Coordinates of C-alpha atoms in Angstrom, one line a residue:
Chain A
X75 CA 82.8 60.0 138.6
X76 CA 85.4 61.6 140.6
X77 CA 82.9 64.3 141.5
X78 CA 81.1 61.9 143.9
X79 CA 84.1 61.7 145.4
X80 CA 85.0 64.9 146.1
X81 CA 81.7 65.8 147.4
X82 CA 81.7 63.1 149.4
X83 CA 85.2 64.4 150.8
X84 CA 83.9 67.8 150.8
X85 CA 80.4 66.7 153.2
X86 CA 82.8 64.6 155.6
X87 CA 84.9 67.5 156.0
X88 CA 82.2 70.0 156.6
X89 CA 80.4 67.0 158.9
X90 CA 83.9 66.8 160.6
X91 CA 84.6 71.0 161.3
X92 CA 81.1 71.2 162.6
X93 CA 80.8 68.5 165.1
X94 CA 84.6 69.4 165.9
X95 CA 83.2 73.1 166.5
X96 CA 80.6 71.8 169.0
X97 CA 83.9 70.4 171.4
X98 CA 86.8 71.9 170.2
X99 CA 86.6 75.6 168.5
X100 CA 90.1 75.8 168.0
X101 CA 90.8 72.5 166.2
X102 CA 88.1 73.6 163.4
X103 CA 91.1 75.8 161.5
X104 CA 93.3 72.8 160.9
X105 CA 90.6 70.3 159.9
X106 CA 89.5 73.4 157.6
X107 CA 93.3 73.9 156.2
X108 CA 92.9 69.8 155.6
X109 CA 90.1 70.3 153.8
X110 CA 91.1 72.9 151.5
X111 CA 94.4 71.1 151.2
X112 CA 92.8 67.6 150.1
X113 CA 89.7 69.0 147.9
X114 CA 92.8 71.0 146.1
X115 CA 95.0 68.3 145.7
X116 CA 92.0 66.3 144.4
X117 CA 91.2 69.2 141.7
X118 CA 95.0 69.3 140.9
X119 CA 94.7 66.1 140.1
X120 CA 91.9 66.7 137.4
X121 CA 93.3 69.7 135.9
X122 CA 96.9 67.3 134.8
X123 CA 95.3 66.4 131.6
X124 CA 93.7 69.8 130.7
X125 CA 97.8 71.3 132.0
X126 CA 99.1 67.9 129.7
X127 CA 96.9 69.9 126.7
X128 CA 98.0 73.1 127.2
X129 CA 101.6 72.0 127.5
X130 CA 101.2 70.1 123.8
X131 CA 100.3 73.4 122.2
X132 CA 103.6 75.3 123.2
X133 CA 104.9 75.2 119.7
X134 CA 102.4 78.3 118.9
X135 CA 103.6 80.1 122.7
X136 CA 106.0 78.3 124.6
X137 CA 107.2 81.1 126.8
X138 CA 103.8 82.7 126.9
X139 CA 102.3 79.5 127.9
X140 CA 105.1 78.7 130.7
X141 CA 104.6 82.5 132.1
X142 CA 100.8 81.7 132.3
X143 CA 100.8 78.3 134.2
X144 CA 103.3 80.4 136.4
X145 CA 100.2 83.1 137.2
X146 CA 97.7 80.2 137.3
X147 CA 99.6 78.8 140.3
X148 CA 100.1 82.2 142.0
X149 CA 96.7 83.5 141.4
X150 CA 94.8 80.1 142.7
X151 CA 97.3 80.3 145.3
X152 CA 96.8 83.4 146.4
X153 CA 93.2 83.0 145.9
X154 CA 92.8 79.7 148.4
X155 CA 94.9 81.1 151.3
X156 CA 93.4 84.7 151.0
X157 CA 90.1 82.8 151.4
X158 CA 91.7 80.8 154.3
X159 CA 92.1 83.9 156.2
X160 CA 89.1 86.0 155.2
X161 CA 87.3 82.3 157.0
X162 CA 89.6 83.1 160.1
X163 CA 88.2 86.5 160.4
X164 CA 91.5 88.2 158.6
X165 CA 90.2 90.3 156.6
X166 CA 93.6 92.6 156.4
X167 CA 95.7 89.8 156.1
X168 CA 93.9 87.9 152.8
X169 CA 94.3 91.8 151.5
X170 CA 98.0 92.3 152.1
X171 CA 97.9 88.7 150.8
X172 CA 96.1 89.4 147.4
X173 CA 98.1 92.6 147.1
X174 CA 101.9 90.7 147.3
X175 CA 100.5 88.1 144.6
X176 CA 99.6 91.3 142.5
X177 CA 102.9 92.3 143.1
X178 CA 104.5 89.0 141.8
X179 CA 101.9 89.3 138.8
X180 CA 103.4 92.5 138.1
X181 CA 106.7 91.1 138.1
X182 CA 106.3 88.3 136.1
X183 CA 104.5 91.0 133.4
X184 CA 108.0 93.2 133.6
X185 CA 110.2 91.5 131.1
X186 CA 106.8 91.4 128.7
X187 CA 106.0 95.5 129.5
X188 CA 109.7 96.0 128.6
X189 CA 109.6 94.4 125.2
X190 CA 106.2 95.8 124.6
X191 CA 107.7 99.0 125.3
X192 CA 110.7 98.8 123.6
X193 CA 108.5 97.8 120.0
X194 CA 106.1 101.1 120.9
X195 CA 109.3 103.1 121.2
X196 CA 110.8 102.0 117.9
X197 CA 107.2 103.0 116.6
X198 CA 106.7 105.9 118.0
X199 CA 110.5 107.5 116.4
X200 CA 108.8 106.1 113.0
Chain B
X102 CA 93.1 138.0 70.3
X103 CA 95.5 136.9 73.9
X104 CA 94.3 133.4 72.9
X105 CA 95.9 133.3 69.4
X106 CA 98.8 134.9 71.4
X107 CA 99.1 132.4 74.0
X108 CA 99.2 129.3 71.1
X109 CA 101.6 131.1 69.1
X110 CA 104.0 131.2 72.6
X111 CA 103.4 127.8 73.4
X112 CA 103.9 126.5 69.9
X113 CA 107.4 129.0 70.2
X114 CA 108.8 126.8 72.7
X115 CA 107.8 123.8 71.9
X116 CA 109.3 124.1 68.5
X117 CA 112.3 125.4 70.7
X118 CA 112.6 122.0 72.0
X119 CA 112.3 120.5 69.1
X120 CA 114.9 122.0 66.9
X121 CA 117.3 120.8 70.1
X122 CA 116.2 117.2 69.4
X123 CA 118.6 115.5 67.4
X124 CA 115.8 114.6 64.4
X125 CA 117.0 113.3 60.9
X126 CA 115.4 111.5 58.2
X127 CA 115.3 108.2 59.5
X128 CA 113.2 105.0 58.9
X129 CA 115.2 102.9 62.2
X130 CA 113.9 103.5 65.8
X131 CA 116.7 106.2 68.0
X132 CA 118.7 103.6 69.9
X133 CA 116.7 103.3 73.5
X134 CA 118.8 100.2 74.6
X135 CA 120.6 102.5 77.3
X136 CA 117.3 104.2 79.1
X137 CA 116.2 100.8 79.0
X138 CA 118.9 99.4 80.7
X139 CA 118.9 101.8 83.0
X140 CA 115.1 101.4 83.9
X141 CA 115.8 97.4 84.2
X142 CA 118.5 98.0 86.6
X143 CA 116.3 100.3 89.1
X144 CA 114.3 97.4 89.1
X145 CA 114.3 95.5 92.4
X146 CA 115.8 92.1 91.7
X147 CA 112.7 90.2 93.3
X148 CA 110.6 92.0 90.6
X149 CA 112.8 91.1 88.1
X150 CA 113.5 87.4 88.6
X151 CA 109.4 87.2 89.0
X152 CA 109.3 88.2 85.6
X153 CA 109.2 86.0 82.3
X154 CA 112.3 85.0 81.4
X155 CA 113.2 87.0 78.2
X156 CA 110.6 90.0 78.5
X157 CA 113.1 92.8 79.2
X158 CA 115.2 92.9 76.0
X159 CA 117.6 95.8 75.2
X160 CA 114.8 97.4 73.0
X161 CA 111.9 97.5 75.2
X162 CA 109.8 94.8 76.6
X163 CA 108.8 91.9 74.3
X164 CA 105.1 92.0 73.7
X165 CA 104.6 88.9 73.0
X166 CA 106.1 88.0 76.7
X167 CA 104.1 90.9 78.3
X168 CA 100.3 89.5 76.9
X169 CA 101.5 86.2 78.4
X170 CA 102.3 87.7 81.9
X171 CA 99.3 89.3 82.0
X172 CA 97.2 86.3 81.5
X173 CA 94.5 85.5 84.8
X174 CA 96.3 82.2 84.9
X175 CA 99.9 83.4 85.7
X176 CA 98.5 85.8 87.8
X177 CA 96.5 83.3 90.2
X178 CA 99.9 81.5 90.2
X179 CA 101.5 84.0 91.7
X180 CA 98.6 85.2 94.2
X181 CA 98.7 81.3 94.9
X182 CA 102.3 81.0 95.4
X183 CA 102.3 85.3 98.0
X184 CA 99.3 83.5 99.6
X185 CA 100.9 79.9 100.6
X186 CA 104.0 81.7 101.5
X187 CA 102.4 84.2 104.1
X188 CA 99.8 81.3 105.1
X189 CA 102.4 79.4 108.3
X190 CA 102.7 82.8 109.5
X191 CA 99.7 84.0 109.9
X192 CA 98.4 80.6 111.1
X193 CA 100.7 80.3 113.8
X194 CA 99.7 84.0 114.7
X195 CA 96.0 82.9 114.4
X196 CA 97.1 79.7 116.5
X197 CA 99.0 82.0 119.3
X198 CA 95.9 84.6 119.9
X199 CA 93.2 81.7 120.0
X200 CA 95.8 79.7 122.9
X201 CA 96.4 83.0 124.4
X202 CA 92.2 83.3 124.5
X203 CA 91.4 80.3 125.9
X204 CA 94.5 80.6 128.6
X205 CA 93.0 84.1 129.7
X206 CA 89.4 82.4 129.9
X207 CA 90.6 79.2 131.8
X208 CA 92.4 81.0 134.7
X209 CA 90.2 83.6 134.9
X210 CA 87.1 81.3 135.3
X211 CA 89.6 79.4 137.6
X212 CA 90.2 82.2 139.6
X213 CA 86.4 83.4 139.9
X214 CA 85.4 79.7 141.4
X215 CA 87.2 81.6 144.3
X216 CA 85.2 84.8 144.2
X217 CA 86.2 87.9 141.7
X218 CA 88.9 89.4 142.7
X219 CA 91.5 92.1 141.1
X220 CA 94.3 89.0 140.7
X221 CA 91.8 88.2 137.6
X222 CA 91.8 91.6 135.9
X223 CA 95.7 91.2 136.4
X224 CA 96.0 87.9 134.7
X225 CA 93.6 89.3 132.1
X226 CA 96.4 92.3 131.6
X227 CA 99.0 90.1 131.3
X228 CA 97.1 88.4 128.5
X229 CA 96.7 91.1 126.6
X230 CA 99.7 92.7 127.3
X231 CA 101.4 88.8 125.3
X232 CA 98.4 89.1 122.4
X233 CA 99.7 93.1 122.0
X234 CA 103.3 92.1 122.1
X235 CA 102.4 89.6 119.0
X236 CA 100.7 91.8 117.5
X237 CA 102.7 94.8 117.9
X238 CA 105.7 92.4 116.2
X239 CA 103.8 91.8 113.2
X240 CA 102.2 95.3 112.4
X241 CA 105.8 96.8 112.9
X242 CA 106.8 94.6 109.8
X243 CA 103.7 95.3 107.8
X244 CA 104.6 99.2 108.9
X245 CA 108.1 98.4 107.1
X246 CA 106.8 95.9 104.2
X247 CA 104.2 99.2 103.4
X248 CA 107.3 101.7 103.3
X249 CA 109.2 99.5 101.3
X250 CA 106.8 99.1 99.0
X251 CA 105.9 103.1 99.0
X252 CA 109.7 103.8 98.2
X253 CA 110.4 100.9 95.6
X254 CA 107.3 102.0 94.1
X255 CA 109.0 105.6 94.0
X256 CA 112.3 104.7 92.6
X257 CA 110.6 102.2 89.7
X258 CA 107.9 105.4 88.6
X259 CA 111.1 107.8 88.7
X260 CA 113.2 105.1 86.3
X261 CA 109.6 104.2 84.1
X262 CA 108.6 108.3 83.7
X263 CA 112.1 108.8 82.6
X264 CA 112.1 106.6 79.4
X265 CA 108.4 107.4 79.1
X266 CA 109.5 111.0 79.2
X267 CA 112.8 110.1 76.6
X268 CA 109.9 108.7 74.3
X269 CA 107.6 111.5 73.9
X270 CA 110.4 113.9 73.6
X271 CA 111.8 112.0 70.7
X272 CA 108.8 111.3 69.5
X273 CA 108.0 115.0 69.1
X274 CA 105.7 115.7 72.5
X275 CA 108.5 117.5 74.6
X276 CA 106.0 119.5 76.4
X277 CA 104.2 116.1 77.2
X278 CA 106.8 114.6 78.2
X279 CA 107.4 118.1 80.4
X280 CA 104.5 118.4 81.2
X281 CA 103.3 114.3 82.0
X282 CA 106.5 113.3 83.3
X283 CA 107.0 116.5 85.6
X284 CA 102.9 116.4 87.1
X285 CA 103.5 112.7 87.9
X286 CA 106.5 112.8 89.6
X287 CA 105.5 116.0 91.2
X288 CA 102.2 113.4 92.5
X289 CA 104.2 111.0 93.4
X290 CA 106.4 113.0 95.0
X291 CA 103.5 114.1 96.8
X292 CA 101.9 111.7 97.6
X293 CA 105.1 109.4 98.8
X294 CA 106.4 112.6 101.2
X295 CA 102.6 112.7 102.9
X296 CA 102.3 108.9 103.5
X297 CA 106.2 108.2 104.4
X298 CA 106.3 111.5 106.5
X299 CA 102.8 111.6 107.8
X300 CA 100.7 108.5 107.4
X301 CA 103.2 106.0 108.0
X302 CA 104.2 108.3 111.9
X303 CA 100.7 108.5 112.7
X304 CA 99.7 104.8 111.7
X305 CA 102.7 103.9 114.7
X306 CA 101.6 106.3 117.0
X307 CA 98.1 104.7 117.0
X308 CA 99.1 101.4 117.3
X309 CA 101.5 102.5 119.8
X310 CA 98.4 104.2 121.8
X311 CA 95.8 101.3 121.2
X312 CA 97.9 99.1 123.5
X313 CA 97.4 100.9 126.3
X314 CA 93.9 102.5 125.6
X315 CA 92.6 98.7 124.9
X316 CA 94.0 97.5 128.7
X317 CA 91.2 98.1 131.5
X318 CA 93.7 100.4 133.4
X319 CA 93.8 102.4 129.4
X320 CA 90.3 103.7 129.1
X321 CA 91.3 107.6 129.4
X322 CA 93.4 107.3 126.4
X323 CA 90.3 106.6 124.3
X324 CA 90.1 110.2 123.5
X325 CA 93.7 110.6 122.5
X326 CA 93.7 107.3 120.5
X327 CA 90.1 108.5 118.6
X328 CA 92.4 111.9 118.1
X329 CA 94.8 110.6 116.3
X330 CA 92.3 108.3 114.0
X331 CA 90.3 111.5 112.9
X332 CA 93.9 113.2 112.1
X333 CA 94.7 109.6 109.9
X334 CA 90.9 109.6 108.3
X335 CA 91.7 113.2 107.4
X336 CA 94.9 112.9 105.6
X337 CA 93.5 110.3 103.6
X338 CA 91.1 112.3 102.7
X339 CA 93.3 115.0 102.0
X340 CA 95.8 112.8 99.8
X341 CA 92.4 111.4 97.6
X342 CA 91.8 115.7 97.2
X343 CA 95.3 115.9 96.1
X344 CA 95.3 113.1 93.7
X345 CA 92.6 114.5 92.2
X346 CA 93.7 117.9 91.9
X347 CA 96.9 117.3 90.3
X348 CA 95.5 114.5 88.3
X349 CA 92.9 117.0 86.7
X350 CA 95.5 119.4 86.3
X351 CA 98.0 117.0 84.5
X352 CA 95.0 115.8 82.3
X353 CA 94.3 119.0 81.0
X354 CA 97.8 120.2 80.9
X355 CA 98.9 116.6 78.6
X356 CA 96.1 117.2 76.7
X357 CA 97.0 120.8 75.6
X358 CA 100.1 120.1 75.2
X359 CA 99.5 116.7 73.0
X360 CA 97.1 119.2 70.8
X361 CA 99.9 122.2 70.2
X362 CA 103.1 119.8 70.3
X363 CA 101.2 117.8 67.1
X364 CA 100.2 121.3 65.5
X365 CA 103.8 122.2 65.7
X366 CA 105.2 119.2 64.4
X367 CA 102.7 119.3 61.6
X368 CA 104.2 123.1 61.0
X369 CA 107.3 121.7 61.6
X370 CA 107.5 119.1 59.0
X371 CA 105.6 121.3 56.3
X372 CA 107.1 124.3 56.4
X373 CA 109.6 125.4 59.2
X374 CA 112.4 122.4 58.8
X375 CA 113.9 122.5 55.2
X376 CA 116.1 119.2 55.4
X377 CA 113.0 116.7 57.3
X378 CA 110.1 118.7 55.9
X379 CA 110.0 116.9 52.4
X380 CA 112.0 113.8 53.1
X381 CA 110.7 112.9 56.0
X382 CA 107.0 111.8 54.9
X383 CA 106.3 107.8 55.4
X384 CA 109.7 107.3 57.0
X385 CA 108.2 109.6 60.2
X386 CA 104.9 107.7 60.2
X387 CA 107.4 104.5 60.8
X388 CA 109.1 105.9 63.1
X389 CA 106.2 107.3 65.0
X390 CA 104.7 103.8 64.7
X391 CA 107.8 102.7 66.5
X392 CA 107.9 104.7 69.4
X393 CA 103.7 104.3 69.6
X394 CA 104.1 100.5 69.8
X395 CA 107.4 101.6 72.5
X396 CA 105.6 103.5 74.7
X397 CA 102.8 101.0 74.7
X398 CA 104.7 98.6 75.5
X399 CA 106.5 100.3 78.3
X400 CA 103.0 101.6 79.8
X401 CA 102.0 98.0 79.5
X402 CA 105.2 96.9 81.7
X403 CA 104.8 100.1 84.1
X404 CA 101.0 98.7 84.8
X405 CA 102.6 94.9 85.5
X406 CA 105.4 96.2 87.4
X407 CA 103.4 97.9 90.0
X408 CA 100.9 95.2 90.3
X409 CA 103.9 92.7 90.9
X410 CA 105.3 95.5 93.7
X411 CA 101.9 96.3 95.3
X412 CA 100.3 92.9 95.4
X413 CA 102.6 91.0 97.5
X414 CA 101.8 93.3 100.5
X415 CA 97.9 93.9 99.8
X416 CA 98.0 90.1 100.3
X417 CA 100.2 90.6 103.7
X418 CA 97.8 92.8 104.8
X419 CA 94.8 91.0 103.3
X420 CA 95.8 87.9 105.2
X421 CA 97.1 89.5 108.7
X422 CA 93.3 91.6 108.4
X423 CA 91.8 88.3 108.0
X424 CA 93.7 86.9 111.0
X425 CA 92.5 89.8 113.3
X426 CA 88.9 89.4 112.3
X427 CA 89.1 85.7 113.2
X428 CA 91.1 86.1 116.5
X429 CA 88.4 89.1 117.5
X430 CA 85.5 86.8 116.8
X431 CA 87.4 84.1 118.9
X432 CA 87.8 86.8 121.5
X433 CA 84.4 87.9 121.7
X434 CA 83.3 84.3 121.9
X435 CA 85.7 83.9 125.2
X436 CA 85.1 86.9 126.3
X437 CA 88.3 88.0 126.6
X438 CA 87.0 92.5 126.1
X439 CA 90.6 93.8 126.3
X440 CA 91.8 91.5 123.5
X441 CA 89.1 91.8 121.3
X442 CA 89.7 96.1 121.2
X443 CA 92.9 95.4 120.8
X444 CA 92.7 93.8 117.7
X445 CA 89.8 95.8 116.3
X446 CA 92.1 98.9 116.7
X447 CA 94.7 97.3 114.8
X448 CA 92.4 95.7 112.7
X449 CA 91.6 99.4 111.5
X450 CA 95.1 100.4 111.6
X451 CA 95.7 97.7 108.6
X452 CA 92.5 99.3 107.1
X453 CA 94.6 102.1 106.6
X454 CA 97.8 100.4 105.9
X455 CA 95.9 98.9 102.9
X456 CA 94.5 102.0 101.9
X457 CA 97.4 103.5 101.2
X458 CA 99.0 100.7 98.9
X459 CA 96.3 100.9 97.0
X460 CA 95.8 104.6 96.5
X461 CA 99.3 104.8 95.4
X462 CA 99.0 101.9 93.1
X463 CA 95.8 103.3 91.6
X464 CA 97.6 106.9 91.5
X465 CA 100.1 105.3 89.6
X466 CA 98.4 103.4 87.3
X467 CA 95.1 105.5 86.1
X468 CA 98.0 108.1 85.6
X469 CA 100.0 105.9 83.5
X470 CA 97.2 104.8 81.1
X471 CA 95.9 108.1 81.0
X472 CA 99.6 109.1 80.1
X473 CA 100.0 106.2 77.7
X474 CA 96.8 107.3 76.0
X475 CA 98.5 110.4 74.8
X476 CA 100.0 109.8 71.2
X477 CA 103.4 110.6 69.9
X478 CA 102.8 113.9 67.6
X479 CA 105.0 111.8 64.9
X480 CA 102.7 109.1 64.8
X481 CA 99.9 111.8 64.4
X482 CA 101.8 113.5 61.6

């Protein structure tokens, strides 16, 4: 039942940035920021055991598996503060911001593209 | 009139080449324990120690030994036996695509709680991009288990035409066993230069292109990719035309040749040879007997061997095939698009991969009946 409690969180939070909107406009970011922060933490918390799963199976894909939980993180990441600052009215911002964790992505993929390339060349000289 | 002219020429040279055999009135077998150990030892030793134990004697294969290797029970063994040994494999490939799948769904469907962005396409290339870099792996070696195979396949039908070819010129057939031996290597040799210089390339190149043309960021390759595919489904066309061809043409030409070699030998015996043409008589019909029950024998073993070389990869490919089907129905179901082309491109690929095993193996083998068909002309004497 952890759902009633996260909505619950959720409508106390959304209670909270409104009436603190009515007095004080520019306190409404941080409660926001808490809110993401909390509801996050509390959806972290849910996804251990499905990570816990995941984890068990790395004898088929170890490395593939630790790369992936790596692009998970960046991509919710990414994803939550990019939303954070589209809410602010920083629109160019969450892009930049969603264009550097495409850049990490990209990174990450290197070493992969590199072996993947290396196994087309030694096809392609067949 | 040019007719009876053309016989009389070809029954000139053939009796040409038999004079230079070394006949004499003999009711013992020539000695064939030295092309025989020469054709065991171009054997590849996996072949041979998969063999019965005592079926390649000095003097041929032991029949007896050959029925009981061709039996349906020792054969299911031995599927049994290629099929658990390739089984770990392709289940942990299986086990690695479905993982990869279900990662590719999860963070994706993660990331769209967010909104759809163009992180999620990323994360979906970099899931592909770890299912194509398994894949790639394991069609490289089926790419270099298929060559092998070609090539082994080669240098065993080179060693078996040999003493198939030693046979029917002792046996009184040199122009079959110019004619046979010199058409089937001449296929082989065909058919070995097209797929190892031409099929083989061209497989790689398309699994080299399907990578990329299967990745969102790909799709322009298509065209180049379906290029390529047409070339491949056109060569194998081609190489069945080719088969056909030059098995038509050795057909007729062993069959001529099996016609005038025994007419000549029958001339031969009667008339033309003073010191075997009235000796020889029963003694001949033993030999020829001989070297009938010889050649079967060897066909027989020609027929076994290239089952034993081809069937460990058809079941590779057989098995990998199946695994592709099962991750692209797993693929479809997660809808994961980029994975699922990926694999029905190289599920084709292997398509191909198999259909080249097999027409050589069937090459070979409706050759070598047809060849062992052919009598001896001394056992028609």
């Amino acid at each position: 039942m952890d759902s009633f409690k996260i909505s619950a969180v959720a409508f106390l939070c959304t209670v909270v940035a409104v009436l603190v909107k009515q007095y004080r406009a520019e306190f409404v970011l941080p409660v926001r920021t808490a809110a993401s922060i909390v509801l996050l933490g509390f959806g972290s918390a849910l996804m251990v055991p499905v990570l816990r799963w995941i984890r068990a199976l790395d004898c088929f894909a170890a490395e593939e598996i630790a790369l992936l939980m790596r692009a998970l993180c960046i991509v919710l990441l990414v994803h939550i503060c990019a939303a954070i600052c589209r809410d602010c009215g920083e629109a160019s911002v969450a892009s930049c911001l969603e264009f550097a964790g495409r850049a990490e992505l990209l990174l990450l993929a290197l070493p992969l593209l590199d072996r993947i390339l290396s196994v087309v060349s030694v096809l392609l000289t067949w | 009139m040019v007719r009876r002219l053309l016989l009389w020429c070809e029954m000139l040279i053939v009796a040409a080449f038999l004079f230079a055999l070394p006949l004499s009135a003999t009711d013992s077998l020539p000695d064939f324990s030295r092309p025989m150990s020469e054709f065991y030892a171009a054997l590849p030793d996996d072949i041979r120690q998969s063999l019965p134990e005592g079926l390649l004697t000095p003097d041929g294969p032991d029949a007896e030994k050959l029925v009981q290797a061709l039996q349906p029970d020792e054969w299911l063994m031995w599927v049994r036996e290629w099929l658990y040994a390739g089984l770990p494999g392709a289940g942990q490939l299986l086990g690695k695509i479905v993982l990869l799948c279900i990662l590719s769904t999860l963070i994706c469907r993660l990331a769209e709680s967010f909104g759809r962005s163009k992180m999620i396409s990323a994360v979906q290339i970099l899931t592909a991009l770890f299912v194509a870099l398994a894949l790639l792996q394991e069609e490289q070696h089926m790419l270099e288990t298929v060559s092998m195979c070609l090539q082994r396949l080669g240098v065993t039908v080179d060693a078996l035409l040999a003493v198939l070819g030693l046979l029917f010129a002792t046996g009184g057939n040199p122009a079959v066993a110019a004619s046979g031996c010199g058409g089937l290597m001449a296929l082989f040799a065909g058919l070995e230069n097209l797929f190892a210089a031409l099929m083989i390339p061209l497989l790689a190149a398309t699994l080299g292109v399907a990578v990329p043309a299967s990745l969102p960021i790909g799709r322009r390759l298509c065209g180049v990719l379906a290029a390529i595919k047409r070339m491949v489904a056109f060569l194998l066309g081609f190489s069945g035309v080719l088969f056909s061809a030059v098995f038509g043409l050795q057909t007729v030409l062993a069959a001529g040749a099996d016609s005038v070699a025994s007419r000549t030998v029958k001339f031969a015996v009667g008339n033309a040879v003073p010191v075997i043409g009235g000796v020889m008589g029963d003694t001949v019909r033993t030999v020829g007997a001989g070297l009938e029950y010889l050649k079967d024998t060897v066909g027989i073993l020609g027929v076994l061997l290239t089952l034993l070389l081809v069937l460990p990869p058809i079941l590779q490919i057989l098995l990998h095939r199946a695994v592709l089907l099962l991750g692209q129905s797993v693929a479809e179901l997660l809808e994961c698009p980029a994975e699922m082309k990926l694999m029905r491109e190289f599920s084709t690929v292997c398509g191909w991969l198999l259909a080249l095993v097999c027409a050589c193996a069937a090459a070979f083998i409706f050759a070598l009946v047809l060849f062992v068909q052919i009598s001896v002309s001394i056992a028609l004497v």
